[in-house]
């Protein structure tokens, strides 16, 4: 189990470093005020209108970095700071979340796939590791094709769904950022300095998803070796 704790430690450390850098970037670019004076909410509403989307609402949600797009009720949920503030960071986040709404309106394939995986992953992620550990305890690694082995394999399959979800999320997030940045630039919504800040902020936001995906893959490979490594 020592290898497991080392892996967890490495993943947690990298995740913490990227998260801290993200918070630092957003704090920095929150000081870069938009020359057009528009709030995050106004940015979001204009981008929706420019893309011919009129059935999506922009609402304020409590918390920090809690911004998200909800395809079920078609709402762009912006954290209170992003909703009200008028800076490069707020513009980046607001446009990014609208990017997801644009994906939804255009039936972007990866967003559709991720939405289909959500109910599966919400269930399987709760039991995957326990199934693997339980299977190993029952002797999955002994080489005998007993019930423990099949329990562990079912746990690996559940982990596989979570890993697939993490990697499907990557193109969804990167594409939303690309749509946001293209709109901000093409519509002259931001100055060169503001655009650079928005781009840098979104770059670090995307890296949090990349770290999560690599961490999920590392965990799947680790437990896969534990289950299958001892078999002939």
PDB file of C-alpha atoms in Angstrom:
ATOM      1  CA  UNK A   1       0.000   0.000   0.000  1.00  0.00           C
ATOM      2  CA  UNK A   2       3.031   2.282   0.297  1.00  0.00           C
ATOM      3  CA  UNK A   3       2.988   2.837  -3.469  1.00  0.00           C
ATOM      4  CA  UNK A   4      -0.659   3.870  -3.248  1.00  0.00           C
ATOM      5  CA  UNK A   5       0.067   6.510  -0.612  1.00  0.00           C
ATOM      6  CA  UNK A   6       3.026   7.820  -2.598  1.00  0.00           C
ATOM      7  CA  UNK A   7       0.856   8.104  -5.721  1.00  0.00           C
ATOM      8  CA  UNK A   8      -1.887   9.864  -3.786  1.00  0.00           C
ATOM      9  CA  UNK A   9       0.691  12.242  -2.341  1.00  0.00           C
ATOM     10  CA  UNK A  10       2.129  13.113  -5.753  1.00  0.00           C
ATOM     11  CA  UNK A  11      -1.284  13.664  -7.316  1.00  0.00           C
ATOM     12  CA  UNK A  12      -2.427  15.783  -4.369  1.00  0.00           C
ATOM     13  CA  UNK A  13       0.745  17.891  -4.451  1.00  0.00           C
ATOM     14  CA  UNK A  14       0.531  18.606  -8.182  1.00  0.00           C
ATOM     15  CA  UNK A  15      -3.191  19.353  -7.896  1.00  0.00           C
ATOM     16  CA  UNK A  16      -2.565  21.747  -5.017  1.00  0.00           C
ATOM     17  CA  UNK A  17       0.213  23.569  -6.902  1.00  0.00           C
ATOM     18  CA  UNK A  18      -1.933  24.019 -10.012  1.00  0.00           C
ATOM     19  CA  UNK A  19      -4.936  25.094  -7.933  1.00  0.00           C
ATOM     20  CA  UNK A  20      -2.873  27.663  -6.054  1.00  0.00           C
ATOM     21  CA  UNK A  21      -1.457  28.986  -9.308  1.00  0.00           C
ATOM     22  CA  UNK A  22      -4.976  29.258 -10.717  1.00  0.00           C
ATOM     23  CA  UNK A  23      -6.155  31.243  -7.702  1.00  0.00           C
ATOM     24  CA  UNK A  24      -3.093  33.472  -8.001  1.00  0.00           C
ATOM     25  CA  UNK A  25      -3.766  34.130 -11.689  1.00  0.00           C
ATOM     26  CA  UNK A  26      -7.409  34.990 -11.104  1.00  0.00           C
ATOM     27  CA  UNK A  27      -6.447  37.320  -8.269  1.00  0.00           C
ATOM     28  CA  UNK A  28      -3.916  39.021 -10.543  1.00  0.00           C
ATOM     29  CA  UNK A  29      -6.263  39.458 -13.486  1.00  0.00           C
ATOM     30  CA  UNK A  30      -9.094  40.561 -11.235  1.00  0.00           C
ATOM     31  CA  UNK A  31      -7.068  43.768 -10.922  1.00  0.00           C
ATOM     32  CA  UNK A  32      -7.117  44.344 -14.700  1.00  0.00           C
ATOM     33  CA  UNK A  33     -10.269  46.397 -15.198  1.00  0.00           C
ATOM     34  CA  UNK A  34     -12.132  46.169 -18.508  1.00  0.00           C
ATOM     35  CA  UNK A  35     -12.032  49.309 -20.585  1.00  0.00           C
ATOM     36  CA  UNK A  36     -15.603  48.660 -21.799  1.00  0.00           C
ATOM     37  CA  UNK A  37     -16.855  48.618 -18.192  1.00  0.00           C
ATOM     38  CA  UNK A  38     -18.993  45.514 -18.698  1.00  0.00           C
ATOM     39  CA  UNK A  39     -19.646  43.070 -15.857  1.00  0.00           C
ATOM     40  CA  UNK A  40     -19.269  39.324 -16.176  1.00  0.00           C
ATOM     41  CA  UNK A  41     -23.044  39.004 -16.423  1.00  0.00           C
ATOM     42  CA  UNK A  42     -23.195  41.546 -19.238  1.00  0.00           C
ATOM     43  CA  UNK A  43     -20.353  39.815 -21.067  1.00  0.00           C
ATOM     44  CA  UNK A  44     -22.192  36.498 -20.809  1.00  0.00           C
ATOM     45  CA  UNK A  45     -25.507  37.939 -22.011  1.00  0.00           C
ATOM     46  CA  UNK A  46     -23.869  39.641 -25.015  1.00  0.00           C
ATOM     47  CA  UNK A  47     -21.989  36.491 -26.044  1.00  0.00           C
ATOM     48  CA  UNK A  48     -25.214  34.483 -25.849  1.00  0.00           C
ATOM     49  CA  UNK A  49     -27.017  37.044 -28.010  1.00  0.00           C
ATOM     50  CA  UNK A  50     -24.167  37.194 -30.524  1.00  0.00           C
ATOM     51  CA  UNK A  51     -24.449  33.419 -30.913  1.00  0.00           C
ATOM     52  CA  UNK A  52     -28.225  33.581 -31.393  1.00  0.00           C
ATOM     53  CA  UNK A  53     -28.958  31.911 -28.056  1.00  0.00           C
ATOM     54  CA  UNK A  54     -31.958  33.430 -26.291  1.00  0.00           C
ATOM     55  CA  UNK A  55     -33.266  30.541 -24.174  1.00  0.00           C
ATOM     56  CA  UNK A  56     -30.348  30.488 -21.697  1.00  0.00           C
ATOM     57  CA  UNK A  57     -30.427  32.548 -18.493  1.00  0.00           C
ATOM     58  CA  UNK A  58     -27.412  34.086 -16.768  1.00  0.00           C
ATOM     59  CA  UNK A  59     -27.729  33.844 -12.992  1.00  0.00           C
ATOM     60  CA  UNK A  60     -25.567  34.487  -9.937  1.00  0.00           C
ATOM     61  CA  UNK A  61     -24.509  31.560  -7.758  1.00  0.00           C
ATOM     62  CA  UNK A  62     -22.887  31.684  -4.277  1.00  0.00           C
ATOM     63  CA  UNK A  63     -19.229  30.858  -3.705  1.00  0.00           C
ATOM     64  CA  UNK A  64     -15.868  31.389  -5.386  1.00  0.00           C
ATOM     65  CA  UNK A  65     -14.882  29.608  -8.615  1.00  0.00           C
ATOM     66  CA  UNK A  66     -18.315  27.936  -8.598  1.00  0.00           C
ATOM     67  CA  UNK A  67     -19.043  29.023 -12.166  1.00  0.00           C
ATOM     68  CA  UNK A  68     -20.667  26.441 -14.435  1.00  0.00           C
ATOM     69  CA  UNK A  69     -23.164  25.877 -17.204  1.00  0.00           C
ATOM     70  CA  UNK A  70     -26.171  23.684 -16.419  1.00  0.00           C
ATOM     71  CA  UNK A  71     -27.514  22.037 -19.595  1.00  0.00           C
ATOM     72  CA  UNK A  72     -30.582  20.676 -17.770  1.00  0.00           C
ATOM     73  CA  UNK A  73     -32.162  24.053 -17.055  1.00  0.00           C
ATOM     74  CA  UNK A  74     -30.070  26.030 -19.555  1.00  0.00           C
ATOM     75  CA  UNK A  75     -28.473  28.435 -17.108  1.00  0.00           C
ATOM     76  CA  UNK A  76     -25.046  30.046 -17.060  1.00  0.00           C
ATOM     77  CA  UNK A  77     -24.224  30.132 -13.353  1.00  0.00           C
ATOM     78  CA  UNK A  78     -21.621  32.752 -12.451  1.00  0.00           C
ATOM     79  CA  UNK A  79     -20.102  33.127  -9.003  1.00  0.00           C
ATOM     80  CA  UNK A  80     -21.001  36.392  -7.305  1.00  0.00           C
ATOM     81  CA  UNK A  81     -17.607  37.954  -8.018  1.00  0.00           C
ATOM     82  CA  UNK A  82     -17.652  37.043 -11.701  1.00  0.00           C
ATOM     83  CA  UNK A  83     -21.298  38.055 -12.116  1.00  0.00           C
ATOM     84  CA  UNK A  84     -20.744  41.553 -10.745  1.00  0.00           C
ATOM     85  CA  UNK A  85     -17.110  42.412 -11.425  1.00  0.00           C
ATOM     86  CA  UNK A  86     -15.721  44.161 -14.497  1.00  0.00           C
ATOM     87  CA  UNK A  87     -12.248  42.765 -15.047  1.00  0.00           C
ATOM     88  CA  UNK A  88     -10.278  40.414 -17.312  1.00  0.00           C
ATOM     89  CA  UNK A  89     -10.742  37.408 -15.028  1.00  0.00           C
ATOM     90  CA  UNK A  90     -14.514  37.888 -14.860  1.00  0.00           C
ATOM     91  CA  UNK A  91     -14.712  38.313 -18.633  1.00  0.00           C
ATOM     92  CA  UNK A  92     -12.707  35.119 -19.188  1.00  0.00           C
ATOM     93  CA  UNK A  93     -14.847  33.011 -16.855  1.00  0.00           C
ATOM     94  CA  UNK A  94     -18.161  34.403 -18.098  1.00  0.00           C
ATOM     95  CA  UNK A  95     -17.240  33.856 -21.751  1.00  0.00           C
ATOM     96  CA  UNK A  96     -15.924  30.360 -20.990  1.00  0.00           C
ATOM     97  CA  UNK A  97     -19.196  29.291 -19.378  1.00  0.00           C
ATOM     98  CA  UNK A  98     -21.151  30.698 -22.298  1.00  0.00           C
ATOM     99  CA  UNK A  99     -18.797  28.643 -24.468  1.00  0.00           C
ATOM    100  CA  UNK A 100     -20.447  25.574 -22.923  1.00  0.00           C
ATOM    101  CA  UNK A 101     -23.872  26.977 -23.749  1.00  0.00           C
ATOM    102  CA  UNK A 102     -22.755  27.426 -27.359  1.00  0.00           C
ATOM    103  CA  UNK A 103     -21.502  23.822 -27.371  1.00  0.00           C
ATOM    104  CA  UNK A 104     -24.893  22.700 -26.111  1.00  0.00           C
ATOM    105  CA  UNK A 105     -26.747  24.701 -28.746  1.00  0.00           C
ATOM    106  CA  UNK A 106     -24.540  23.250 -31.491  1.00  0.00           C
ATOM    107  CA  UNK A 107     -24.732  19.694 -30.078  1.00  0.00           C
ATOM    108  CA  UNK A 108     -20.956  19.503 -29.597  1.00  0.00           C
ATOM    109  CA  UNK A 109     -20.208  15.769 -29.563  1.00  0.00           C
ATOM    110  CA  UNK A 110     -17.864  15.683 -26.563  1.00  0.00           C
ATOM    111  CA  UNK A 111     -20.305  17.682 -24.432  1.00  0.00           C
ATOM    112  CA  UNK A 112     -23.064  15.255 -25.390  1.00  0.00           C
ATOM    113  CA  UNK A 113     -20.838  12.315 -24.487  1.00  0.00           C
ATOM    114  CA  UNK A 114     -19.901  13.859 -21.147  1.00  0.00           C
ATOM    115  CA  UNK A 115     -23.549  14.506 -20.305  1.00  0.00           C
ATOM    116  CA  UNK A 116     -24.354  10.873 -21.053  1.00  0.00           C
ATOM    117  CA  UNK A 117     -21.559   9.732 -18.737  1.00  0.00           C
ATOM    118  CA  UNK A 118     -22.637  11.893 -15.783  1.00  0.00           C
ATOM    119  CA  UNK A 119     -25.354   9.556 -14.366  1.00  0.00           C
ATOM    120  CA  UNK A 120     -23.069   6.534 -14.818  1.00  0.00           C
ATOM    121  CA  UNK A 121     -20.059   8.117 -13.155  1.00  0.00           C
ATOM    122  CA  UNK A 122     -22.140   9.578 -10.314  1.00  0.00           C
ATOM    123  CA  UNK A 123     -22.970   6.004  -9.278  1.00  0.00           C
ATOM    124  CA  UNK A 124     -19.825   4.052 -10.182  1.00  0.00           C
ATOM    125  CA  UNK A 125     -17.392   6.525  -8.619  1.00  0.00           C
ATOM    126  CA  UNK A 126     -18.860   5.860  -5.173  1.00  0.00           C
ATOM    127  CA  UNK A 127     -18.025   2.155  -5.228  1.00  0.00           C
ATOM    128  CA  UNK A 128     -15.098   1.632  -7.611  1.00  0.00           C
ATOM    129  CA  UNK A 129     -12.202   1.735  -5.154  1.00  0.00           C
ATOM    130  CA  UNK A 130     -14.074  -0.262  -2.519  1.00  0.00           C
ATOM    131  CA  UNK A 131     -14.853  -2.957  -5.065  1.00  0.00           C
ATOM    132  CA  UNK A 132     -11.198  -3.214  -6.060  1.00  0.00           C
ATOM    133  CA  UNK A 133      -9.938  -3.312  -2.475  1.00  0.00           C
ATOM    134  CA  UNK A 134     -12.660  -5.775  -1.474  1.00  0.00           C
ATOM    135  CA  UNK A 135     -11.774  -7.992  -4.417  1.00  0.00           C
ATOM    136  CA  UNK A 136      -8.094  -7.928  -3.510  1.00  0.00           C
ATOM    137  CA  UNK A 137      -8.896  -8.855   0.070  1.00  0.00           C
ATOM    138  CA  UNK A 138     -10.872 -11.826  -1.226  1.00  0.00           C
ATOM    139  CA  UNK A 139      -7.798 -13.000  -3.069  1.00  0.00           C
ATOM    140  CA  UNK A 140      -8.050 -11.402  -6.493  1.00  0.00           C
ATOM    141  CA  UNK A 141      -4.281 -11.149  -6.794  1.00  0.00           C
ATOM    142  CA  UNK A 142      -3.657 -14.810  -5.930  1.00  0.00           C
ATOM    143  CA  UNK A 143      -4.092 -15.948  -9.524  1.00  0.00           C
ATOM    144  CA  UNK A 144      -7.304 -17.858  -8.951  1.00  0.00           C
ATOM    145  CA  UNK A 145     -10.276 -16.783 -11.012  1.00  0.00           C
ATOM    146  CA  UNK A 146     -12.526 -16.612  -7.977  1.00  0.00           C
ATOM    147  CA  UNK A 147     -15.262 -14.192  -6.997  1.00  0.00           C
ATOM    148  CA  UNK A 148     -12.713 -11.761  -5.535  1.00  0.00           C
ATOM    149  CA  UNK A 149     -11.058 -11.331  -8.917  1.00  0.00           C
ATOM    150  CA  UNK A 150     -14.346 -10.572 -10.664  1.00  0.00           C
ATOM    151  CA  UNK A 151     -15.334  -8.113  -7.936  1.00  0.00           C
ATOM    152  CA  UNK A 152     -12.018  -6.327  -8.398  1.00  0.00           C
ATOM    153  CA  UNK A 153     -12.458  -6.288 -12.177  1.00  0.00           C
ATOM    154  CA  UNK A 154     -15.909  -4.723 -11.759  1.00  0.00           C
ATOM    155  CA  UNK A 155     -14.244  -2.038  -9.644  1.00  0.00           C
ATOM    156  CA  UNK A 156     -11.684  -1.397 -12.386  1.00  0.00           C
ATOM    157  CA  UNK A 157     -14.502  -1.049 -14.926  1.00  0.00           C
ATOM    158  CA  UNK A 158     -16.128   1.548 -12.665  1.00  0.00           C
ATOM    159  CA  UNK A 159     -12.806   3.385 -12.400  1.00  0.00           C
ATOM    160  CA  UNK A 160     -12.530   3.212 -16.162  1.00  0.00           C
ATOM    161  CA  UNK A 161     -15.773   5.170 -16.545  1.00  0.00           C
ATOM    162  CA  UNK A 162     -14.419   7.890 -14.239  1.00  0.00           C
ATOM    163  CA  UNK A 163     -11.159   8.026 -16.202  1.00  0.00           C
ATOM    164  CA  UNK A 164     -13.048   8.189 -19.495  1.00  0.00           C
ATOM    165  CA  UNK A 165     -15.176  11.013 -18.096  1.00  0.00           C
ATOM    166  CA  UNK A 166     -12.042  12.932 -17.065  1.00  0.00           C
ATOM    167  CA  UNK A 167     -10.520  12.676 -20.529  1.00  0.00           C
ATOM    168  CA  UNK A 168     -13.768  13.491 -22.348  1.00  0.00           C
ATOM    169  CA  UNK A 169     -13.937  16.613 -20.165  1.00  0.00           C
ATOM    170  CA  UNK A 170     -10.626  17.888 -21.570  1.00  0.00           C
ATOM    171  CA  UNK A 171     -11.797  18.714 -25.119  1.00  0.00           C
ATOM    172  CA  UNK A 172     -15.018  20.112 -23.662  1.00  0.00           C
ATOM    173  CA  UNK A 173     -13.119  22.566 -21.465  1.00  0.00           C
ATOM    174  CA  UNK A 174     -10.455  23.480 -24.014  1.00  0.00           C
ATOM    175  CA  UNK A 175     -13.042  24.032 -26.726  1.00  0.00           C
ATOM    176  CA  UNK A 176     -15.146  26.257 -24.444  1.00  0.00           C
ATOM    177  CA  UNK A 177     -12.065  28.368 -23.705  1.00  0.00           C
ATOM    178  CA  UNK A 178     -11.181  28.607 -27.404  1.00  0.00           C
ATOM    179  CA  UNK A 179     -14.713  29.741 -28.219  1.00  0.00           C
ATOM    180  CA  UNK A 180     -14.568  32.303 -25.414  1.00  0.00           C
ATOM    181  CA  UNK A 181     -11.211  33.743 -26.449  1.00  0.00           C
ATOM    182  CA  UNK A 182     -12.155  33.867 -30.134  1.00  0.00           C
ATOM    183  CA  UNK A 183     -15.329  35.779 -29.324  1.00  0.00           C
ATOM    184  CA  UNK A 184     -13.580  38.198 -26.958  1.00  0.00           C
ATOM    185  CA  UNK A 185     -10.986  38.943 -29.632  1.00  0.00           C
ATOM    186  CA  UNK A 186     -13.182  39.009 -32.739  1.00  0.00           C
ATOM    187  CA  UNK A 187     -15.801  41.247 -31.134  1.00  0.00           C
ATOM    188  CA  UNK A 188     -13.122  43.581 -29.722  1.00  0.00           C
ATOM    189  CA  UNK A 189     -14.515  43.055 -26.239  1.00  0.00           C
ATOM    190  CA  UNK A 190     -11.109  43.367 -24.596  1.00  0.00           C
ATOM    191  CA  UNK A 191      -7.859  45.234 -25.106  1.00  0.00           C
ATOM    192  CA  UNK A 192      -4.591  43.423 -25.865  1.00  0.00           C
ATOM    193  CA  UNK A 193      -3.639  43.432 -22.172  1.00  0.00           C
ATOM    194  CA  UNK A 194      -7.090  42.249 -21.102  1.00  0.00           C
ATOM    195  CA  UNK A 195      -7.050  39.481 -23.719  1.00  0.00           C
ATOM    196  CA  UNK A 196      -3.638  38.271 -22.540  1.00  0.00           C
ATOM    197  CA  UNK A 197      -4.929  38.113 -18.957  1.00  0.00           C
ATOM    198  CA  UNK A 198      -8.080  36.259 -19.979  1.00  0.00           C
ATOM    199  CA  UNK A 199      -6.064  33.749 -22.005  1.00  0.00           C
ATOM    200  CA  UNK A 200      -3.594  33.107 -19.205  1.00  0.00           C
ATOM    201  CA  UNK A 201      -6.370  32.647 -16.631  1.00  0.00           C
ATOM    202  CA  UNK A 202      -8.213  30.123 -18.803  1.00  0.00           C
ATOM    203  CA  UNK A 203      -4.977  28.275 -19.535  1.00  0.00           C
ATOM    204  CA  UNK A 204      -4.469  27.580 -15.839  1.00  0.00           C
ATOM    205  CA  UNK A 205      -8.118  26.680 -15.366  1.00  0.00           C
ATOM    206  CA  UNK A 206      -7.752  24.053 -18.107  1.00  0.00           C
ATOM    207  CA  UNK A 207      -4.665  22.636 -16.401  1.00  0.00           C
ATOM    208  CA  UNK A 208      -6.720  21.705 -13.350  1.00  0.00           C
ATOM    209  CA  UNK A 209      -8.772  19.394 -15.575  1.00  0.00           C
ATOM    210  CA  UNK A 210      -5.612  17.988 -17.151  1.00  0.00           C
ATOM    211  CA  UNK A 211      -4.149  17.154 -13.736  1.00  0.00           C
ATOM    212  CA  UNK A 212      -7.434  15.543 -12.701  1.00  0.00           C
ATOM    213  CA  UNK A 213      -7.478  13.384 -15.853  1.00  0.00           C
ATOM    214  CA  UNK A 214      -3.864  12.265 -15.441  1.00  0.00           C
ATOM    215  CA  UNK A 215      -4.489  11.551 -11.760  1.00  0.00           C
ATOM    216  CA  UNK A 216      -7.514   9.420 -12.624  1.00  0.00           C
ATOM    217  CA  UNK A 217      -5.507   7.491 -15.207  1.00  0.00           C
ATOM    218  CA  UNK A 218      -2.653   6.947 -12.751  1.00  0.00           C
ATOM    219  CA  UNK A 219      -5.065   5.532 -10.169  1.00  0.00           C
ATOM    220  CA  UNK A 220      -6.636   3.217 -12.750  1.00  0.00           C
ATOM    221  CA  UNK A 221      -3.226   1.918 -13.832  1.00  0.00           C
ATOM    222  CA  UNK A 222      -2.074   1.468 -10.240  1.00  0.00           C
ATOM    223  CA  UNK A 223      -5.086  -0.596  -9.202  1.00  0.00           C
ATOM    224  CA  UNK A 224      -5.031  -2.433 -12.516  1.00  0.00           C
ATOM    225  CA  UNK A 225      -1.500  -3.606 -11.745  1.00  0.00           C
ATOM    226  CA  UNK A 226      -2.532  -4.637  -8.249  1.00  0.00           C
ATOM    227  CA  UNK A 227      -5.375  -6.778  -9.611  1.00  0.00           C
ATOM    228  CA  UNK A 228      -3.755  -8.145 -12.767  1.00  0.00           C
ATOM    229  CA  UNK A 229      -0.084  -8.002 -11.850  1.00  0.00           C
ATOM    230  CA  UNK A 230      -0.182 -11.094  -9.653  1.00  0.00           C
ATOM    231  CA  UNK A 231      -1.896 -13.241 -12.279  1.00  0.00           C
ATOM    232  CA  UNK A 232      -0.025 -15.507 -14.635  1.00  0.00           C
TER     233      UNK A 232
END
